Short mmCIF file of C-alpha atoms in Angstrom, two decimals:
data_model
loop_
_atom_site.label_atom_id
_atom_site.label_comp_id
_atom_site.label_asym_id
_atom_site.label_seq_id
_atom_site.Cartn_x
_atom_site.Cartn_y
_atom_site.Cartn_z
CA UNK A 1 0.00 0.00 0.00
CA UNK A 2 1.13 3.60 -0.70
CA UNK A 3 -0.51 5.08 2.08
CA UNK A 4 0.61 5.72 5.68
CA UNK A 5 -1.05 7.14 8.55
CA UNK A 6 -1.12 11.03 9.24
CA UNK A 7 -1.91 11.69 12.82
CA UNK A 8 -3.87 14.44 13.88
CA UNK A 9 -2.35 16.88 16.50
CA UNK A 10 -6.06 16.93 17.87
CA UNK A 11 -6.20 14.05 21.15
CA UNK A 12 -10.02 13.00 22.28
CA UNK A 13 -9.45 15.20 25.56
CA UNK A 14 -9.72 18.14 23.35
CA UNK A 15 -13.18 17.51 21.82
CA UNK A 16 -14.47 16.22 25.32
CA UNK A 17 -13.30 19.20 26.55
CA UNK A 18 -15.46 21.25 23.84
CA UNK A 19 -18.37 19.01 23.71
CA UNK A 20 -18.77 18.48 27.34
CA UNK A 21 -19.29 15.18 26.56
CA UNK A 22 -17.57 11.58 25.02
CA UNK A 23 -18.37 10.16 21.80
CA UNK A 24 -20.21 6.82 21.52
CA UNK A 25 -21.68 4.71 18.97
CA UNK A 26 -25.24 3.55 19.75
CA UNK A 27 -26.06 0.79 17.54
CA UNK A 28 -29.47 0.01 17.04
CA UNK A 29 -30.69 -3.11 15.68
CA UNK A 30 -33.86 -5.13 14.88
CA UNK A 31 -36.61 -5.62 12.57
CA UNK A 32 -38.06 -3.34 9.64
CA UNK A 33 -41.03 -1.72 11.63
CA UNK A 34 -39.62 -2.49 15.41
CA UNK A 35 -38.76 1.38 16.00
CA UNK A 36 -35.36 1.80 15.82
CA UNK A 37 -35.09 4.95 13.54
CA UNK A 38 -37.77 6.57 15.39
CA UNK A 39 -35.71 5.59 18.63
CA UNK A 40 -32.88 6.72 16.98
CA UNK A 41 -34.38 10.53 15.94
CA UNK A 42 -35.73 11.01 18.81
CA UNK A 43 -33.01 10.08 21.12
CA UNK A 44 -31.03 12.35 18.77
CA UNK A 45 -33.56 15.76 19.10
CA UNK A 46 -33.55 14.55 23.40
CA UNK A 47 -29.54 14.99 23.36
CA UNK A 48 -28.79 17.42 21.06
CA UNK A 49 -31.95 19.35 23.03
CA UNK A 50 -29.46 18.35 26.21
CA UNK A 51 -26.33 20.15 24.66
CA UNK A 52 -24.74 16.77 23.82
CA UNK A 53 -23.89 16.82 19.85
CA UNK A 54 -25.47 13.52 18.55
CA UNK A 55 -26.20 12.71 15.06
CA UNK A 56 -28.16 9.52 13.65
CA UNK A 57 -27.69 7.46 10.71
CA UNK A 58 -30.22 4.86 9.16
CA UNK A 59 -30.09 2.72 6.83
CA UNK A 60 -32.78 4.39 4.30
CA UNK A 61 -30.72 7.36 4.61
CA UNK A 62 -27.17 6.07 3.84
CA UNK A 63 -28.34 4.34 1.11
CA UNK A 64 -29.89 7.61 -0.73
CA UNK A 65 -26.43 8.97 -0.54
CA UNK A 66 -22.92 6.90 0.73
CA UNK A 67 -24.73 3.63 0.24
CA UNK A 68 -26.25 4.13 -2.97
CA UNK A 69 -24.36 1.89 -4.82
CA UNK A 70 -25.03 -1.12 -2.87
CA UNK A 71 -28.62 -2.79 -3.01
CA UNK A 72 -29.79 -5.77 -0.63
CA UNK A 73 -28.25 -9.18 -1.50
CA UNK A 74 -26.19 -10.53 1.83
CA UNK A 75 -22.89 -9.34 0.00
CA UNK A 76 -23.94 -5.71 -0.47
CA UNK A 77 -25.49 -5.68 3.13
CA UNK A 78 -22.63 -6.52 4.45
CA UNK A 79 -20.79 -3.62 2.58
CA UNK A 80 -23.50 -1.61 3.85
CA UNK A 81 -22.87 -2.65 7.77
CA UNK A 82 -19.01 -2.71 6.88
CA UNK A 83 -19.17 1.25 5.81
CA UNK A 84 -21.43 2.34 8.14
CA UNK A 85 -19.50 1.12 11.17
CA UNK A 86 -16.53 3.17 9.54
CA UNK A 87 -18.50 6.35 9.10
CA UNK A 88 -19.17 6.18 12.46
CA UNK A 89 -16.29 5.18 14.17
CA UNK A 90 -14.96 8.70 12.14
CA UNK A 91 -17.76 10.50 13.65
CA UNK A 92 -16.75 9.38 17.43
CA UNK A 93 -13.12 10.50 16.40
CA UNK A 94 -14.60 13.58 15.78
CA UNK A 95 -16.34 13.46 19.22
CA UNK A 96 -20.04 13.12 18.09
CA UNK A 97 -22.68 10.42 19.78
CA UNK A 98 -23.32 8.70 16.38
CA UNK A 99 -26.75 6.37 16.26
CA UNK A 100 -27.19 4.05 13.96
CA UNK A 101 -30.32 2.28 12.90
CA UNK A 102 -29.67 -0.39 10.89
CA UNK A 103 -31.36 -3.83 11.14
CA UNK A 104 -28.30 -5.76 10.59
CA UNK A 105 -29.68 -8.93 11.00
CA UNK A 106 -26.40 -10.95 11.55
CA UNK A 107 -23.65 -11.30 14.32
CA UNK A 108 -21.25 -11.40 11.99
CA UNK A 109 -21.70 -8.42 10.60
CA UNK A 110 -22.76 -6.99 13.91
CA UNK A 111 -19.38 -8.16 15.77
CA UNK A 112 -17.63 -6.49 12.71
CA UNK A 113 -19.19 -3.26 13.30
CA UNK A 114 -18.04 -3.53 16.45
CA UNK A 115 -14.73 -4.63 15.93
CA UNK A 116 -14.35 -1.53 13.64
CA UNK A 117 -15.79 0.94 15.94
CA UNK A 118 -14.02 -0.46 19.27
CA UNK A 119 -15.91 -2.47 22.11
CA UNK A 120 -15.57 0.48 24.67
CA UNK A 121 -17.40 2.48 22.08
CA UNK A 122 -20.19 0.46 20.42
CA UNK A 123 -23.46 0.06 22.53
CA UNK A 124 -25.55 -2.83 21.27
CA UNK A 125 -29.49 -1.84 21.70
CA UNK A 126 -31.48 -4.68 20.55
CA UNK A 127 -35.00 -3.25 19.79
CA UNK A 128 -36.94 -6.55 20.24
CA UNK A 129 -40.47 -5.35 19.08
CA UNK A 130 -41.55 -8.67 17.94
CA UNK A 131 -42.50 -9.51 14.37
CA UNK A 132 -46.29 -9.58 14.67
CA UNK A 133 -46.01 -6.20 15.91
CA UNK A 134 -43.50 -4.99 13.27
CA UNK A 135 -45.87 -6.73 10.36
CA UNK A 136 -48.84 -5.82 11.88
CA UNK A 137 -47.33 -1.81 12.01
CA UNK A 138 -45.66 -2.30 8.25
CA UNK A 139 -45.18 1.43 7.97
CA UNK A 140 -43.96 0.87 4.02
CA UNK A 141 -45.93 -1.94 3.22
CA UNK A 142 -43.03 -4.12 2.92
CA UNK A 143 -44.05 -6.94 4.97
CA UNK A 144 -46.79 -7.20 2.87
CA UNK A 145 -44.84 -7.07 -0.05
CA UNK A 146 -42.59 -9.73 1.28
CA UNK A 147 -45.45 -11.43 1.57
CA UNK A 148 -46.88 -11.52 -1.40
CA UNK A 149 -43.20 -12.39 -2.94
CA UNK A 150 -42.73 -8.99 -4.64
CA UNK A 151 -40.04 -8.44 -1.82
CA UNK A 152 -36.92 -11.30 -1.67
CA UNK A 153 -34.53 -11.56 1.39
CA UNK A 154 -36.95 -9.87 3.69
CA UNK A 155 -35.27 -9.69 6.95
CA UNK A 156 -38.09 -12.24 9.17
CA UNK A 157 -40.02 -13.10 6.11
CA UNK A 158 -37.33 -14.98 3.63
CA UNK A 159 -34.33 -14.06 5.61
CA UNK A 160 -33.21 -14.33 8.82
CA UNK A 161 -32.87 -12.18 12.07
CA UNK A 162 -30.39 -13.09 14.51
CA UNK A 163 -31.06 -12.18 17.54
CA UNK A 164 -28.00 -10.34 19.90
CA UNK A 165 -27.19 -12.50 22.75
CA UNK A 166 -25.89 -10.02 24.52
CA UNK A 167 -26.78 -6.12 24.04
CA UNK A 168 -26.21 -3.70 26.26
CA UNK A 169 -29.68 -2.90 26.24
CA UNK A 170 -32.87 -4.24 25.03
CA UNK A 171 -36.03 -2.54 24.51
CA UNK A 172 -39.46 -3.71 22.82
CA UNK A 173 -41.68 -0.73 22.05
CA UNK A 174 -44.90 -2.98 21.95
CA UNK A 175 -44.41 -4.33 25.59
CA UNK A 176 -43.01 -0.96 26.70
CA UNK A 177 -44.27 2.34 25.71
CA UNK A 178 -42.15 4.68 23.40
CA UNK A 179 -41.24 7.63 25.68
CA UNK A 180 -40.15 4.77 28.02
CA UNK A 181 -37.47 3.03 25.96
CA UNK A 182 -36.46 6.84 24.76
CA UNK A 183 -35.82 7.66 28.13
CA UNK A 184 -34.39 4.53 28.90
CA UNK A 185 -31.98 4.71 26.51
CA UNK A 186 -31.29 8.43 26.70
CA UNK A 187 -30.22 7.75 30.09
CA UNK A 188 -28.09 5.06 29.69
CA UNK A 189 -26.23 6.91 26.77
CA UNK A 190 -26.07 9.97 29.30
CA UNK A 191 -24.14 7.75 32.17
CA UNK A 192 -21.91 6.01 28.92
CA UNK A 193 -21.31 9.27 27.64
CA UNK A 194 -20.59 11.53 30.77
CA UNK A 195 -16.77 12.72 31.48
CA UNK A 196 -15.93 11.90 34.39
CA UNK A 197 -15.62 14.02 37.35
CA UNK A 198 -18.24 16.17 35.44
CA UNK A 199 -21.25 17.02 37.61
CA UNK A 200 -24.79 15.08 37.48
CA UNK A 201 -27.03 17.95 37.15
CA UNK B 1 -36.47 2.09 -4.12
CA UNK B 2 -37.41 0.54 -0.83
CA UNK B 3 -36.56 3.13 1.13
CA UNK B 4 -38.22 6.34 2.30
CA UNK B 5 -36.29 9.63 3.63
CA UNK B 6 -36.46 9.42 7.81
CA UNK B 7 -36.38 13.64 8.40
CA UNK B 8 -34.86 13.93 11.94
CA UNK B 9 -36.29 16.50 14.32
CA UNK B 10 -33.09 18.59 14.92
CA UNK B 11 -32.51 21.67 12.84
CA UNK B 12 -29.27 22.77 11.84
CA UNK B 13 -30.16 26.14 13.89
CA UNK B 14 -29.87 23.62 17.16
CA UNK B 15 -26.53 22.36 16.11
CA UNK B 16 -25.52 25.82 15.48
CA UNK B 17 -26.53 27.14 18.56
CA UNK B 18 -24.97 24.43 20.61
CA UNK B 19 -21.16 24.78 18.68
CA UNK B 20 -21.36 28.54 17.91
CA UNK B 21 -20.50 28.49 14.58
CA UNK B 22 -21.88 27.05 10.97
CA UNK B 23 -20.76 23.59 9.21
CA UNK B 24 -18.58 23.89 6.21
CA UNK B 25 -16.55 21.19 3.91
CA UNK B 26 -13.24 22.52 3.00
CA UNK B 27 -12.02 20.60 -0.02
CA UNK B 28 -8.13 20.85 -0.24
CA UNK B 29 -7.43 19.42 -3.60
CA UNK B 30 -3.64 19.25 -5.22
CA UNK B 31 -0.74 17.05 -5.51
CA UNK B 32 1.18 14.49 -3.33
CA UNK B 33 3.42 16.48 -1.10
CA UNK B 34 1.69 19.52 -1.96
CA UNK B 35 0.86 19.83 1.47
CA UNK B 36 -3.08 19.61 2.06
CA UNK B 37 -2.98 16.68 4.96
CA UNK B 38 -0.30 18.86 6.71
CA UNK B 39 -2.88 22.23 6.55
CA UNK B 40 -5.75 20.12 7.12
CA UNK B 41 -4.23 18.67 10.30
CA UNK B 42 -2.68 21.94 11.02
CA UNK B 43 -6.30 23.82 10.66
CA UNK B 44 -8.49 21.19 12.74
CA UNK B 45 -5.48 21.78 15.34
CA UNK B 46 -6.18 25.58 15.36
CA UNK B 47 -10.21 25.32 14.84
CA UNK B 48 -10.55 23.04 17.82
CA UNK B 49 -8.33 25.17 20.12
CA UNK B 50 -10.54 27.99 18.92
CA UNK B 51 -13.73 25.91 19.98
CA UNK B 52 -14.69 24.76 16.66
CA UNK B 53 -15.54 21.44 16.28
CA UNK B 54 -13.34 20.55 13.11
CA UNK B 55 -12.27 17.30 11.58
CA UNK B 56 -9.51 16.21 8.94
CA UNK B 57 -9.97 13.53 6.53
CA UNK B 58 -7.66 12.69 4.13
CA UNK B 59 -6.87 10.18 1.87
CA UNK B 60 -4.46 7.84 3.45
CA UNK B 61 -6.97 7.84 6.75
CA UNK B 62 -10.00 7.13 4.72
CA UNK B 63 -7.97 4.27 2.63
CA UNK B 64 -7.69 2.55 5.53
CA UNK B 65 -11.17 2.46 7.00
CA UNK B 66 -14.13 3.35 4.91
CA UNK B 67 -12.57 3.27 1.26
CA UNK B 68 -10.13 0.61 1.49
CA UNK B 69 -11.89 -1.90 -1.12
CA UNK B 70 -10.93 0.85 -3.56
CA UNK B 71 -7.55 0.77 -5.67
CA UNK B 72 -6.32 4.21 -7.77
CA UNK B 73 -7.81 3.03 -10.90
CA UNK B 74 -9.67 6.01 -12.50
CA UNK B 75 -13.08 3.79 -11.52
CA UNK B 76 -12.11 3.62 -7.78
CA UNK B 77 -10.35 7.22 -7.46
CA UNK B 78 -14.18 8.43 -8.53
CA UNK B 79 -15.65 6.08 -6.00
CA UNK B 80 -13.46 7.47 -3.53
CA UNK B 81 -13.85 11.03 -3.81
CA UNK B 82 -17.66 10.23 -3.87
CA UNK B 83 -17.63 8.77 -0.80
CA UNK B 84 -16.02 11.21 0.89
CA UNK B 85 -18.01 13.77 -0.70
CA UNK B 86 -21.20 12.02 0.93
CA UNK B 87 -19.31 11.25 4.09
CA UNK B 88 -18.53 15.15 4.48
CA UNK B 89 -22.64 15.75 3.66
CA UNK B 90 -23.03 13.91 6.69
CA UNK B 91 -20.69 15.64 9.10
CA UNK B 92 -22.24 18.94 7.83
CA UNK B 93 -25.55 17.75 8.84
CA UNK B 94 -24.24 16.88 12.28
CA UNK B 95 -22.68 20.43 12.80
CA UNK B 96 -19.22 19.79 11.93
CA UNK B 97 -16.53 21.99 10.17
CA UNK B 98 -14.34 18.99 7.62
CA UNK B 99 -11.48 19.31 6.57
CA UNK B 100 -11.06 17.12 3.37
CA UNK B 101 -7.65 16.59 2.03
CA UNK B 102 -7.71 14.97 -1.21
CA UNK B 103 -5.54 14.80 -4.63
CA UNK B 104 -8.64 14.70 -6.42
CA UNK B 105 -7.26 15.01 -9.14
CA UNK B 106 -10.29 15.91 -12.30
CA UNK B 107 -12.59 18.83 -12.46
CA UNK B 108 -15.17 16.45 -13.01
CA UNK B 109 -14.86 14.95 -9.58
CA UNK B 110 -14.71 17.66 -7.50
CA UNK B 111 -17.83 18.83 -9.13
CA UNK B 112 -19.46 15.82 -8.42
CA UNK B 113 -18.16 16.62 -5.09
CA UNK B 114 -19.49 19.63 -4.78
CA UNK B 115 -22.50 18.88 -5.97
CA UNK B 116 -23.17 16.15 -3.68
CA UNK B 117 -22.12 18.53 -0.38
CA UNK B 118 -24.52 21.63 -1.63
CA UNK B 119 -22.29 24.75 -3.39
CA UNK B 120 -23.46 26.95 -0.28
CA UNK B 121 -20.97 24.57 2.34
CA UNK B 122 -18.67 23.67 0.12
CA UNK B 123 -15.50 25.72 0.18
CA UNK B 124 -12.57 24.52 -2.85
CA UNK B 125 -9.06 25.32 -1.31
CA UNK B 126 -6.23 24.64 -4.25
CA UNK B 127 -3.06 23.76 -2.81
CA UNK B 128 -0.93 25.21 -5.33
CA UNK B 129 2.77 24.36 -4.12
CA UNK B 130 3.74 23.29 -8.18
CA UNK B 131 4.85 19.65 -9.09
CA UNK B 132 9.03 20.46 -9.05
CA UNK B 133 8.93 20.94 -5.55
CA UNK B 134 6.48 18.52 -4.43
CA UNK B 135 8.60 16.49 -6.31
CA UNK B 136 11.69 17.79 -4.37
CA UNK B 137 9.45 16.76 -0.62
CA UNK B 138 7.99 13.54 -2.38
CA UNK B 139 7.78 12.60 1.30
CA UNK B 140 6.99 9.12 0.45
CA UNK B 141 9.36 8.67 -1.90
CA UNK B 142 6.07 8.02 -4.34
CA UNK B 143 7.13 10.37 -6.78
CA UNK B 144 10.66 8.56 -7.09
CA UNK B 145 8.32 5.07 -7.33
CA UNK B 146 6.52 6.66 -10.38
CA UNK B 147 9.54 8.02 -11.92
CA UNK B 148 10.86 4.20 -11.95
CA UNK B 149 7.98 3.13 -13.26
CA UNK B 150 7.10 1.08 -10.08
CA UNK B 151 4.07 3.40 -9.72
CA UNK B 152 1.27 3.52 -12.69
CA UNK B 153 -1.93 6.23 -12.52
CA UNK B 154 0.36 8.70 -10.05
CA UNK B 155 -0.81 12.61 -10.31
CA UNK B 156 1.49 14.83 -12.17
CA UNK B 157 3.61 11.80 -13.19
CA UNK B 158 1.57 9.89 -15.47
CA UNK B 159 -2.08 10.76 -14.97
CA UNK B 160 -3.72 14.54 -15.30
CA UNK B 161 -4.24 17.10 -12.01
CA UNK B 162 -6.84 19.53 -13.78
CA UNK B 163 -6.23 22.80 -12.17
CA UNK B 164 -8.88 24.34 -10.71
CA UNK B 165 -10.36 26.83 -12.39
CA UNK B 166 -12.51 28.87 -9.65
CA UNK B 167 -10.94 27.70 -6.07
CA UNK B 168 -12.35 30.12 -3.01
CA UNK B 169 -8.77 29.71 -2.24
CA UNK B 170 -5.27 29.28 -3.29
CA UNK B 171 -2.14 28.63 -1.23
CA UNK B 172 1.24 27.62 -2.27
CA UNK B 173 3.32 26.35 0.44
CA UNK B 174 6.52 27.07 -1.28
CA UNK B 175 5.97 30.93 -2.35
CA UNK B 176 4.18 31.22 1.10
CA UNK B 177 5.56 30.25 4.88
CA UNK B 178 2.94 27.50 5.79
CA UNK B 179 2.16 29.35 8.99
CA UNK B 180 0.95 32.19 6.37
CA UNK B 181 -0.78 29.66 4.17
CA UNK B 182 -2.66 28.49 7.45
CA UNK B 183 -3.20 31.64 8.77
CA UNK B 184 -5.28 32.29 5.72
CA UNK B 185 -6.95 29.47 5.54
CA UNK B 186 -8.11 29.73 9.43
CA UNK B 187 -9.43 32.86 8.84
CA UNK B 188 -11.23 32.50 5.66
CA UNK B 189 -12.88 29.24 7.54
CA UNK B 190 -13.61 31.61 10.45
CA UNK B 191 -15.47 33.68 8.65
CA UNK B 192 -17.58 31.22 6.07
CA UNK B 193 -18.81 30.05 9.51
CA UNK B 194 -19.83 32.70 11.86
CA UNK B 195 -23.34 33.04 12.90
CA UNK B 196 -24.55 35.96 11.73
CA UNK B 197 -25.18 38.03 14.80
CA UNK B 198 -22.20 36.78 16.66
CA UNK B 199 -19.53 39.02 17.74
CA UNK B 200 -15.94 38.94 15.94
CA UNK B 201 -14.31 38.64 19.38
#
């Protein structure tokens, strides 16, 4: 390779010291229709509302713009994870609480995004809605499409969803209701974020 | 297209308000060793002790992580520079100030760039330290490489740099002191992102 690292003079202290705050990916994961980029706005508007600068990511988003290129045969989905996971470990280097919303429906590609990222800064949320809920809500009509075969390698239809055996969190916005799993997560992002020896109010 | 456009909640008037200054995407463009990962590192140093949130990305960084299924074949130079191009979108959105330091090489890219960014954030910085003496640095010894032969596709050597036409900016570090070219650039980046109402202190 003809490349070699240029190191910035910038060190993470710095941007804590800015933002007030550390830099975390929150990786959200589970099925089309279980909530996880409405989990992911919304915790996004609660901490940027907080002074904390977070930014989400999902995966209808990417792929209208960095993504574009890829469509949604297991190869290209794992490009999709693969890129994602390094767009936002750049954002944490840059000090920002990234959330993505992705369903990444395997480990594999799950444990990769978290390999790229770094364990102390990837928190697994496993939005668990279950898929009679998530069908039943079908917010594009793609279950139905899946359904009816218009729709192939439908993640819980024709494809499968691996559950995480072991997320940080897990919330299911049918059993709980949705400010609750906001807050819940909001919070816990708030203690994983926090510098220490900053104050609690 | 499966996919529908999740609008987050957070305007870029919050962000704003909660850095204190705009979002921009400085696009350094010129050739190996003219010096644009040097005044990119060298300006996110400066922004960030001036309470800017800032970031540098530049080629050999992104090579590693997000782009490094790509080669330098014309094909995957284009790929490259549209990825970043998308990836600086996104930190724009989230508040940040980028600092892109790319070689980027044809006209035709950096439009595309541009275009992909929005014209109103996107700020073209030409790096205009000419070939003989980036050949003099060639820091990496690439230029020697593609003197031998050893390197094919390498700007200046055996594939185009289009000049821009219309930069916002030119430096050269060799007519100019770097601290000078910096200096400039700091400033002109200072002033692209002030709020509007906010005092020049």
């Amino acid at each position: 390779m003809n490349i070699s690292w240029h190191q910035g003079h910038v060190i993470p202290f710095d941007r804590q010291q800015l933002l007030g705050h550390a830099s975390l990916t929150v990786w959200l994961t589970g099925l089309s229709g279980s909530g996880k980029s409405t989990l992911a706005f919304g915790l996004e508007y609660k901490l940027v509302q907080a002074g904390c600068l977070a930014y989400a990511l999902d995966g209808d988003n990417v792929r209208h713009g960095l993504n574009r290129d890829l469509d949604f045969t297991p190869v290209a989905r794992t490009e999709n994870i693969r890129r994602v996971a390094e767009t936002a470990k750049l954002f944490n280097e840059a000090g920002v609480i990234i959330l993505c919303a992705f369903i990444s429906p395997t480990t594999q590609d799950r444990e990769a995004a978290k390999s790229i990222v770094g364990a102390d800064n990837f928190f697994e949320v496993h939005v668990s809605t279950p898929l009679f809920e998530c069908e039943r809500r079908d917010p594009k009509g793609l279950y139905q499409r899946a359904r009816n075969g218009d729709l192939k390698n439908f993640t819980g239809i024709d494809a499968p969803y691996e559950i995480p055996l072991q997320p940080d969190i897990a919330v299911d916005t049918l059993a709980q209701d949705f400010d609750s799993c906001l807050q819940l997560l909001f919070d816990a992002i708030q203690t994983r974020t926090r510098l220490s020896g900053a104050s609690n109010a």
